[in-house]
GROMACS .gro file of C-alpha atoms in nm:
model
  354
    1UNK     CA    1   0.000   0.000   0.000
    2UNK     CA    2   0.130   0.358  -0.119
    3UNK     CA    3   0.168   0.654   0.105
    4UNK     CA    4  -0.093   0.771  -0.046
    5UNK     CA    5  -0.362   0.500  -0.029
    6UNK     CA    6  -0.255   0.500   0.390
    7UNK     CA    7  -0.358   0.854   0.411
    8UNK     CA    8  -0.643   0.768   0.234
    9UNK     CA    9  -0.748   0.533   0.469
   10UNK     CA   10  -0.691   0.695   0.796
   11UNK     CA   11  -0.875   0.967   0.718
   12UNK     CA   12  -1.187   0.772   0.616
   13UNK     CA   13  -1.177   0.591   0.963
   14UNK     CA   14  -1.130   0.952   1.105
   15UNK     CA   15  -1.462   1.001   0.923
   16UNK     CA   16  -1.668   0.754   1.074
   17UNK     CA   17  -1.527   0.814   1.408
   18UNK     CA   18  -1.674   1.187   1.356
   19UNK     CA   19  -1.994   1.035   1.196
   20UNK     CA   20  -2.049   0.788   1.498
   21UNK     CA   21  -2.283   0.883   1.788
   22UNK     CA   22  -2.059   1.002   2.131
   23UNK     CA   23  -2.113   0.778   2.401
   24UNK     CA   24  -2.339   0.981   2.722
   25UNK     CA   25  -2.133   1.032   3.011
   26UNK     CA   26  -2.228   0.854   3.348
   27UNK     CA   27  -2.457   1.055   3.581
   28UNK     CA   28  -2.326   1.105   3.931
   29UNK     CA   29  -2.526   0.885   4.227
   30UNK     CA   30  -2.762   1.029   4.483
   31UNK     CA   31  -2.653   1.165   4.699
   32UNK     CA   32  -2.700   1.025   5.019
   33UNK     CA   33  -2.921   1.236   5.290
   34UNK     CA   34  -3.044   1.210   5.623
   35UNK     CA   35  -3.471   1.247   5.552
   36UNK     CA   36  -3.725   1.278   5.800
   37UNK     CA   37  -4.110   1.379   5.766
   38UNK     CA   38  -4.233   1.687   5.996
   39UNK     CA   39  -4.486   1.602   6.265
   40UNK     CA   40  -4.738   1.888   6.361
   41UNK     CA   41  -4.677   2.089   6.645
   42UNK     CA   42  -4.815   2.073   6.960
   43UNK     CA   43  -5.139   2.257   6.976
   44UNK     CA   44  -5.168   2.258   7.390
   45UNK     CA   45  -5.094   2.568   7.590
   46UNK     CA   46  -4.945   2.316   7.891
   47UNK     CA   47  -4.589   2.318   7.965
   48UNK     CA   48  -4.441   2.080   8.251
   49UNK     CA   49  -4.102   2.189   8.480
   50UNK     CA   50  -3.925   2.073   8.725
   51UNK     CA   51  -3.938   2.303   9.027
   52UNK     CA   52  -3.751   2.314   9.357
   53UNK     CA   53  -3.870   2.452   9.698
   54UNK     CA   54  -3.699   2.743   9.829
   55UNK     CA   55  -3.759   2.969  10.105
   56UNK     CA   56  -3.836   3.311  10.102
   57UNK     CA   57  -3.565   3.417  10.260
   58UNK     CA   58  -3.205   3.245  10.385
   59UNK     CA   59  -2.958   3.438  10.597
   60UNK     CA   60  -2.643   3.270  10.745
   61UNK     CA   61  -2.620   3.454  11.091
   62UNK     CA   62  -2.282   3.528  11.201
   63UNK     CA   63  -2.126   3.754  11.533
   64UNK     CA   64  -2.038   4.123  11.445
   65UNK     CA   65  -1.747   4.084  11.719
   66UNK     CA   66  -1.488   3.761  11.756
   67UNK     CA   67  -1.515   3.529  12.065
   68UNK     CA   68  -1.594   3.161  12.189
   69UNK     CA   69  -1.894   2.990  12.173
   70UNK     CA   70  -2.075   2.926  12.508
   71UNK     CA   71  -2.404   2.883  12.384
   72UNK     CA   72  -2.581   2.731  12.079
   73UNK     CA   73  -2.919   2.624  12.178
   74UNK     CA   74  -3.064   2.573  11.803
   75UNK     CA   75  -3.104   2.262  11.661
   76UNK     CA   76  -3.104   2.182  11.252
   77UNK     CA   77  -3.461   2.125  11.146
   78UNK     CA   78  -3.601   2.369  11.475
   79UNK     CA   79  -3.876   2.632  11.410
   80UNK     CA   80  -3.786   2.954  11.613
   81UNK     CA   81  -3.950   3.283  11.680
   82UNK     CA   82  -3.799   3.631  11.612
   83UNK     CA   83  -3.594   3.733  11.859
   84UNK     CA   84  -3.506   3.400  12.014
   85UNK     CA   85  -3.140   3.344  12.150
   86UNK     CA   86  -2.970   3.123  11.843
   87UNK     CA   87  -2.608   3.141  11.981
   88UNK     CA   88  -2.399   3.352  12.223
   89UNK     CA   89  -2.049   3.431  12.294
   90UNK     CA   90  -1.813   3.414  12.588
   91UNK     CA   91  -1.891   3.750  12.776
   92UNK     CA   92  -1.603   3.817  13.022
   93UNK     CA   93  -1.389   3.964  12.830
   94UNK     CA   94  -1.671   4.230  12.657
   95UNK     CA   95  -1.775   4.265  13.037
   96UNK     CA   96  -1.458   4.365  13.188
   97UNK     CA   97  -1.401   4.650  12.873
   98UNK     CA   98  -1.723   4.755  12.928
   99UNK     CA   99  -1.644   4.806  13.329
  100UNK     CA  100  -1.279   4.948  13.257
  101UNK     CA  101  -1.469   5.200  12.997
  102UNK     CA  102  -1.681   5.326  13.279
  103UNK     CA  103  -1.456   5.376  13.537
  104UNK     CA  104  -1.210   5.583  13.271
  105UNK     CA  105  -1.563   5.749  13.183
  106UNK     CA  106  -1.587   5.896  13.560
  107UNK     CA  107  -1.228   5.947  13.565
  108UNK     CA  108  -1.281   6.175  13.240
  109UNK     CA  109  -1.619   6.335  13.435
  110UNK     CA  110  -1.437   6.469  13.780
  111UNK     CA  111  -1.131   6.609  13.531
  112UNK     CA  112  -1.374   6.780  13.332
  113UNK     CA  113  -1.591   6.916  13.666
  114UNK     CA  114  -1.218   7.028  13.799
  115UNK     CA  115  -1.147   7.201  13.491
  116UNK     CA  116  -1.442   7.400  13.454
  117UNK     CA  117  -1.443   7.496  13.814
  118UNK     CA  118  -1.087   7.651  13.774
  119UNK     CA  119  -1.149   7.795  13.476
  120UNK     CA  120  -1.466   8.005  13.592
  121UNK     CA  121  -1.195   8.120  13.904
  122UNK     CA  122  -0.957   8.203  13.633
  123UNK     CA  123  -0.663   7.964  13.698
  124UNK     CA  124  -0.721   7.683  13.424
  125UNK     CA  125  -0.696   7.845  13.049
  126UNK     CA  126  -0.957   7.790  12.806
  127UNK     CA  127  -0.738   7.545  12.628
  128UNK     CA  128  -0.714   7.319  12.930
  129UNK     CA  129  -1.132   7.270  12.976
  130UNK     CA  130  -1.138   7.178  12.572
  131UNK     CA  131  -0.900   6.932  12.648
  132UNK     CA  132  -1.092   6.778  12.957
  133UNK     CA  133  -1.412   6.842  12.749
  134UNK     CA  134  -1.248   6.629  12.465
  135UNK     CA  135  -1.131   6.311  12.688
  136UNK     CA  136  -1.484   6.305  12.841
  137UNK     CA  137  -1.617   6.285  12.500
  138UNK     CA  138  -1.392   6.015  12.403
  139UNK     CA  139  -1.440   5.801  12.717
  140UNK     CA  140  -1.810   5.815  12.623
  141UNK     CA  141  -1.819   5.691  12.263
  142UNK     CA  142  -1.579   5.413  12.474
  143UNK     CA  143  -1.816   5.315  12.688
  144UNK     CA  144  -2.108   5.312  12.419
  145UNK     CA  145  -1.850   5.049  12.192
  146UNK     CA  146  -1.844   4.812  12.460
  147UNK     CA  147  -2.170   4.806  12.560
  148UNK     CA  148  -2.217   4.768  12.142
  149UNK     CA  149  -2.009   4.489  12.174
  150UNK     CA  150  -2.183   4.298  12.456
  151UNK     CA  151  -2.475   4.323  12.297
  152UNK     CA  152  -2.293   4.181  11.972
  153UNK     CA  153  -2.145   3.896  12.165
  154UNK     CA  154  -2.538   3.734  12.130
  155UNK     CA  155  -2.735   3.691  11.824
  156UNK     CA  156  -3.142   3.644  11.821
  157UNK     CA  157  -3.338   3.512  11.525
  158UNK     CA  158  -3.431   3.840  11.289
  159UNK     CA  159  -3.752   3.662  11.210
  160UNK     CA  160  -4.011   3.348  11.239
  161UNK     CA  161  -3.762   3.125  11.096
  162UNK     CA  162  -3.636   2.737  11.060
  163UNK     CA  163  -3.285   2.656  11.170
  164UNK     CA  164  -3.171   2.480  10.876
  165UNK     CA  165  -2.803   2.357  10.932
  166UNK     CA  166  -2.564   2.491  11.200
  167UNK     CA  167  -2.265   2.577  11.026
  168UNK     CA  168  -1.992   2.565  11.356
  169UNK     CA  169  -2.050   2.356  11.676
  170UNK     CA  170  -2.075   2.423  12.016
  171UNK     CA  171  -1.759   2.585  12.166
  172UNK     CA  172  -1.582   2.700  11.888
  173UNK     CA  173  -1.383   3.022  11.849
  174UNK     CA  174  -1.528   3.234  11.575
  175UNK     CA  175  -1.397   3.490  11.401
  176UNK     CA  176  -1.618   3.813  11.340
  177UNK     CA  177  -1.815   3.771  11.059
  178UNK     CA  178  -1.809   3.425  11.006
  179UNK     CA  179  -2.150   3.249  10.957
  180UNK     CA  180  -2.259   3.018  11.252
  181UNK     CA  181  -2.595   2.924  11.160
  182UNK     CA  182  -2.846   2.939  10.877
  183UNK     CA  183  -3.196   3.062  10.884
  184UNK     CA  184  -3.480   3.047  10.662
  185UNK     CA  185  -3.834   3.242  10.642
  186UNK     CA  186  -4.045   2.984  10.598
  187UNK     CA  187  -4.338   3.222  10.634
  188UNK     CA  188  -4.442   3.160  10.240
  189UNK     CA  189  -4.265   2.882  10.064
  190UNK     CA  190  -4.159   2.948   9.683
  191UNK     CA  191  -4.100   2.713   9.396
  192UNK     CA  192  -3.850   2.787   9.120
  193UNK     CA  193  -3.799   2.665   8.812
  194UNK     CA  194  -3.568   2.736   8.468
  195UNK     CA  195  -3.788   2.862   8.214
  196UNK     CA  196  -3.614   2.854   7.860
  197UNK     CA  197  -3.617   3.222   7.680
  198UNK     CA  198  -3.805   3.152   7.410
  199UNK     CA  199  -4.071   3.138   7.641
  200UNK     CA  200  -4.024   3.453   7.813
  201UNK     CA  201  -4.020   3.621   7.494
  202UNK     CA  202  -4.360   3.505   7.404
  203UNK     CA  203  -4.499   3.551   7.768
  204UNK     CA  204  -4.626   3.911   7.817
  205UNK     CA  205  -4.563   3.999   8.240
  206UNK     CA  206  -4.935   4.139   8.207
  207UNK     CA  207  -5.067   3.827   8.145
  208UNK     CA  208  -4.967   3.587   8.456
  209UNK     CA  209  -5.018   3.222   8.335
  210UNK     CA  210  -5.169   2.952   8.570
  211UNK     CA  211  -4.954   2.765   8.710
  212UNK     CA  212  -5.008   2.399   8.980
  213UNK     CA  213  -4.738   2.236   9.138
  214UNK     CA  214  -4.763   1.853   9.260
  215UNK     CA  215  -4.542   1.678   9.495
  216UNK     CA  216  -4.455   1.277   9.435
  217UNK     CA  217  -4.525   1.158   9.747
  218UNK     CA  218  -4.891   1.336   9.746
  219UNK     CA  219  -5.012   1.202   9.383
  220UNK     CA  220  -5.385   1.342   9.485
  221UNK     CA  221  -5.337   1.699   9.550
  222UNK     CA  222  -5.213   2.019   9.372
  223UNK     CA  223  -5.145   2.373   9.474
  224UNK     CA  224  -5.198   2.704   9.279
  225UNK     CA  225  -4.900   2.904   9.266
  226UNK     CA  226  -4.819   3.301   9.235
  227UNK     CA  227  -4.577   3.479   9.040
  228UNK     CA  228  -4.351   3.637   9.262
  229UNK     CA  229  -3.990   3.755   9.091
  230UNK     CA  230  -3.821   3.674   8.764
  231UNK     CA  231  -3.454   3.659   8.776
  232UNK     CA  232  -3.301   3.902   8.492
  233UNK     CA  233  -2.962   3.737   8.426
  234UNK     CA  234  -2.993   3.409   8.277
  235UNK     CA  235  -2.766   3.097   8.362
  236UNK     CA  236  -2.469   3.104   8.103
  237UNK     CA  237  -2.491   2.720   8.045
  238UNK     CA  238  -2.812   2.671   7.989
  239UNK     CA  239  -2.913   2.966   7.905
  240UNK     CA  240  -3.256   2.971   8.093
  241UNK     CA  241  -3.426   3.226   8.339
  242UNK     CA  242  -3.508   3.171   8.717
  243UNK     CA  243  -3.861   3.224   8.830
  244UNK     CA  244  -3.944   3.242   9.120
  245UNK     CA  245  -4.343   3.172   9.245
  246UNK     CA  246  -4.511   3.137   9.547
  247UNK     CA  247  -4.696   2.818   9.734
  248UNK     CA  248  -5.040   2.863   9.933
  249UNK     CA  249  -5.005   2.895  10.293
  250UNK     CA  250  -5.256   2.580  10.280
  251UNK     CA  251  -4.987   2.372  10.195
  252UNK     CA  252  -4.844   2.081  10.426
  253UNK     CA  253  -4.609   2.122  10.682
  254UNK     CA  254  -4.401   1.862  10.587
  255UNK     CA  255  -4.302   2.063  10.251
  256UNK     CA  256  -3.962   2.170  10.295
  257UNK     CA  257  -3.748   2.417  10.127
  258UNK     CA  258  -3.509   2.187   9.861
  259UNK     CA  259  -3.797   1.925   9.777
  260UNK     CA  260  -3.897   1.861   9.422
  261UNK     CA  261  -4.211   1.954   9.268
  262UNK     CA  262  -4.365   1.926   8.962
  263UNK     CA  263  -4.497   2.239   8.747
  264UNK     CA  264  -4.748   2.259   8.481
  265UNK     CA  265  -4.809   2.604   8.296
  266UNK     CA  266  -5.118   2.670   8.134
  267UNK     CA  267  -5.007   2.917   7.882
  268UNK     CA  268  -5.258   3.189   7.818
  269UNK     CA  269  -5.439   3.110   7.531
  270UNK     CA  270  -5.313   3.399   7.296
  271UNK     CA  271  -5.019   3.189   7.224
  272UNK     CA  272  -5.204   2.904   7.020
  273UNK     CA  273  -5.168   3.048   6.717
  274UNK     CA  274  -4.803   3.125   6.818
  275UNK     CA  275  -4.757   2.698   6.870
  276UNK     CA  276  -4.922   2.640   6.543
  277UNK     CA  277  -4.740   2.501   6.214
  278UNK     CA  278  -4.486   2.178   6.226
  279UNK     CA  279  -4.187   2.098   6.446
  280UNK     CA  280  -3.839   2.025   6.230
  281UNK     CA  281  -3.473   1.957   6.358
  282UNK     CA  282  -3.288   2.313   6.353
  283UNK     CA  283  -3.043   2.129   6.188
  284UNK     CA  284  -3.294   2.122   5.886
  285UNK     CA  285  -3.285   2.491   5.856
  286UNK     CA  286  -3.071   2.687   5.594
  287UNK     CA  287  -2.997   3.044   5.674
  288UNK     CA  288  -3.080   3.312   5.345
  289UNK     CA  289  -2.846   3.607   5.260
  290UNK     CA  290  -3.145   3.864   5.359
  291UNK     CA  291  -3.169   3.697   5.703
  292UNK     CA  292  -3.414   3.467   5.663
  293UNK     CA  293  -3.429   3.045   5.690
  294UNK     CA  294  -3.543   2.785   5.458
  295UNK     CA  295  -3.560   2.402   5.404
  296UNK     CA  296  -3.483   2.151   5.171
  297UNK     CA  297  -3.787   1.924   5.040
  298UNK     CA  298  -3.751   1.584   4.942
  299UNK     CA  299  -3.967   1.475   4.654
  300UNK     CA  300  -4.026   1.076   4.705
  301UNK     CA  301  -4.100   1.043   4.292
  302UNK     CA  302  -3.821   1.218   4.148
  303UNK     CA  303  -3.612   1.214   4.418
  304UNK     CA  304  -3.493   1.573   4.416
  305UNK     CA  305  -3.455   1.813   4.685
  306UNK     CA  306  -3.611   2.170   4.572
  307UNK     CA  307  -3.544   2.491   4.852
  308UNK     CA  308  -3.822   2.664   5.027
  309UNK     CA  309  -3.855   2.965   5.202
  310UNK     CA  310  -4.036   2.908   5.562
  311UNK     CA  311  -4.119   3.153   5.882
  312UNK     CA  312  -3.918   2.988   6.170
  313UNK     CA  313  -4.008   3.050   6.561
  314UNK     CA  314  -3.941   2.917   6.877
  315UNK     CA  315  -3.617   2.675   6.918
  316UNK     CA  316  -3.637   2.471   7.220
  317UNK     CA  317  -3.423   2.137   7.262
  318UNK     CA  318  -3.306   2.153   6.927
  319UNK     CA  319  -3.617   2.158   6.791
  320UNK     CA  320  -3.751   2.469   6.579
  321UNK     CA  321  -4.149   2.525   6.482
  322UNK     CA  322  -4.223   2.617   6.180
  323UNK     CA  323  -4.492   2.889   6.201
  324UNK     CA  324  -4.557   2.874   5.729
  325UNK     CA  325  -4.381   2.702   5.501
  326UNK     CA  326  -4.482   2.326   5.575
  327UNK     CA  327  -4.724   2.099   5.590
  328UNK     CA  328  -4.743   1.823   5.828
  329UNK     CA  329  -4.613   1.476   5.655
  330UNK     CA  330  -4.395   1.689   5.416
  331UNK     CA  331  -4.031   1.506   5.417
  332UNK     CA  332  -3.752   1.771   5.450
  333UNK     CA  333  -3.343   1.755   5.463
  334UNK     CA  334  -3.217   1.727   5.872
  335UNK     CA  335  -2.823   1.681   5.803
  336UNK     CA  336  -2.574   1.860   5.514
  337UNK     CA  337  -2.843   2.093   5.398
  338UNK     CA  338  -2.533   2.366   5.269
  339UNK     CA  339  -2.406   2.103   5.069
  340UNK     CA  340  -2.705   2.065   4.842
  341UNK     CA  341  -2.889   2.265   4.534
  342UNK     CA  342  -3.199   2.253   4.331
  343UNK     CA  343  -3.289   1.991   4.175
  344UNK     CA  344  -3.031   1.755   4.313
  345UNK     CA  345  -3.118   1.370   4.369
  346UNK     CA  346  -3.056   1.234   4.699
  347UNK     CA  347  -3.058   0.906   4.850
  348UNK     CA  348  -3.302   0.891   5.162
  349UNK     CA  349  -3.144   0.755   5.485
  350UNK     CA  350  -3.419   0.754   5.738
  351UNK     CA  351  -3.352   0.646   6.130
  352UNK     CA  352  -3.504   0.323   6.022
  353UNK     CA  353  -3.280   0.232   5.760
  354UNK     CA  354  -2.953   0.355   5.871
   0.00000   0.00000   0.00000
């Protein structure tokens, strides 16, 4: 074969290579994706907490003045009235200042009485009866520190209160200001509980909700509660807000501050429409550039995800509601929602099947 009749050749094959139909490249798989249908959200205005008893008032009691303990006639768990002895110092010592402090005082009196005398005869200067006049003074205020600090040397119960623990026992040198004892007002008892922020944004102060407590070991009664105080700062780590209300003064005796209660909040009912829509993972949602979220929606016939705008509300527990946007049933994108775009096909993984 010529030259010729090779190039001849060659370029007819190149021909029908041109002429022949290009094979279709292979489509990439599904992707696979985490997919879960939305359930509707709750419609009921009840919430449940758990609440603990406090007091309406603990003070640990301690001596304004330093000393050793001679008395401590309280007992943890005892119910005293205001202005019962709860602990008392050693008194000699404040005794024998106060005694030394009046006989200086008297001391301080006839030098003044001498002074003045002499100065109305003209021997003693003006100078000298300021002088006596200032010592007198000074032996007073003395006098009126130790009697202070015999009085300080006891301490009496500022209210009605319970004795809950005794912090030092019987005997013991404190120092001043160090807490002995601890008292609580018992007068009203108080439940608190950690209410999330989303629902003290909804909540309007004006409108109180109704709240029961119930204690475990009585199953058969419940007790109204009042609002009393909301605490402003909310806990870093959980980032929830103290509230603080108070139990009826019907309530049993043996109710102590520290017990656990259970409360149930009966939200006013202007926030149904607020609970209304569907509850989705927040891990579902897919933040907008203007600000706004919205979800990916699985299509169980083609098996594309398509993106759609919804109004997002309340997160609580890592849940979010979805206030428009949804319908219950719909199936929607929980896990690597950045990572897909319209129209793509995913592979469902659902909690069954993984």
């Amino acid at each position: 074969m010529t030259i010729r009749n090779l190039m001849l050749a060659v370029s007819a094959l190149g021909v029908l290579a041109a002429c022949s139909p290009a094979e279709p490249d292979e489509q990439a798989p599904p992707r696979a994706a985490r997919i879960e249908a939305v359930q509707a959200a709750a419609t009921s205005n009840q919430r449940e907490f758990v609440g603990r008893v406090e007091a309406r008032l603990t003070v640990d009691l301690s001596f304004q003045v330093g000393g050793r303990l001679a008395e401590f006639p309280v007992s943890e768990g005892q119910l005293i009235e205001e202005g019962a002895l709860v602990a008392r110092l050693e008194t000699q010592d404040f005794e024998r200042a106060r005694r030394e402090t009046q006989v200086q005082l008297q001391q301080a009196r006839q030098n003044l009485d001498r002074q003045r005398t002499l100065n109305e005869r003209g021997i003693a200067s003006d100078a000298a009866l300021e002088d006596a006049q200032t010592a007198y003074d000074l032996r007073a205020v003395a006098l009126d520190n130790a009697r202070q600090n015999l009085e300080y040397a006891a301490i009496n119960a500022p209210f009605d209160g319970l004795i809950s623990r005794r912090l030092v026992d019987n005997y013991t040198t404190v120092s001043a200001g160090q807490p002995v004892v601890r008292i609580q007002d018992v007068s009203e008892l108080r439940v608190a509980i950690q209410v999330p922020e989303s629902l003290i944004a909804q909540v309007d102060r004006g409108d109180e909700p109704d709240m029961v407590a119930r204690f475990p070991f009585l199953p058969d009664q419940s007790f109204e509660l009042e609002y009393r105080e909301l605490v402003a700062e909310p806990d870093q780590a959980s980032q929830t807000y103290t509230a603080l209300f108070a139990l009826p003064d019907t309530v049993p005796a043996n109710i102590l501050p520290g017990m656990t209660a259970s409360v149930t909040v009966n939200l006013p009912q202007s926030l149904s429409n607020q609970a209304q829509g569907v509850v989705a993972p927040l891990s579902a949602l897919a933040s907008n550039p203007d600000g706004s979220f919205s979800v990916w929606v699985f299509d169980p016939a083609s098996g594309a995800v398509s993106r759609r705008a919804v109004l997002a509300g309340p997160i609580e527990g890592g849940q979010v509601v979805i206030h428009s946007g949804l319908e219950p049933g719909e199936e929607i994108v929980t896990a690597g929602v950045n990572a897909l775009h319209e129209g793509m096909l995913v592979r469902p993984i659902t909690p069954i099947n993984r």
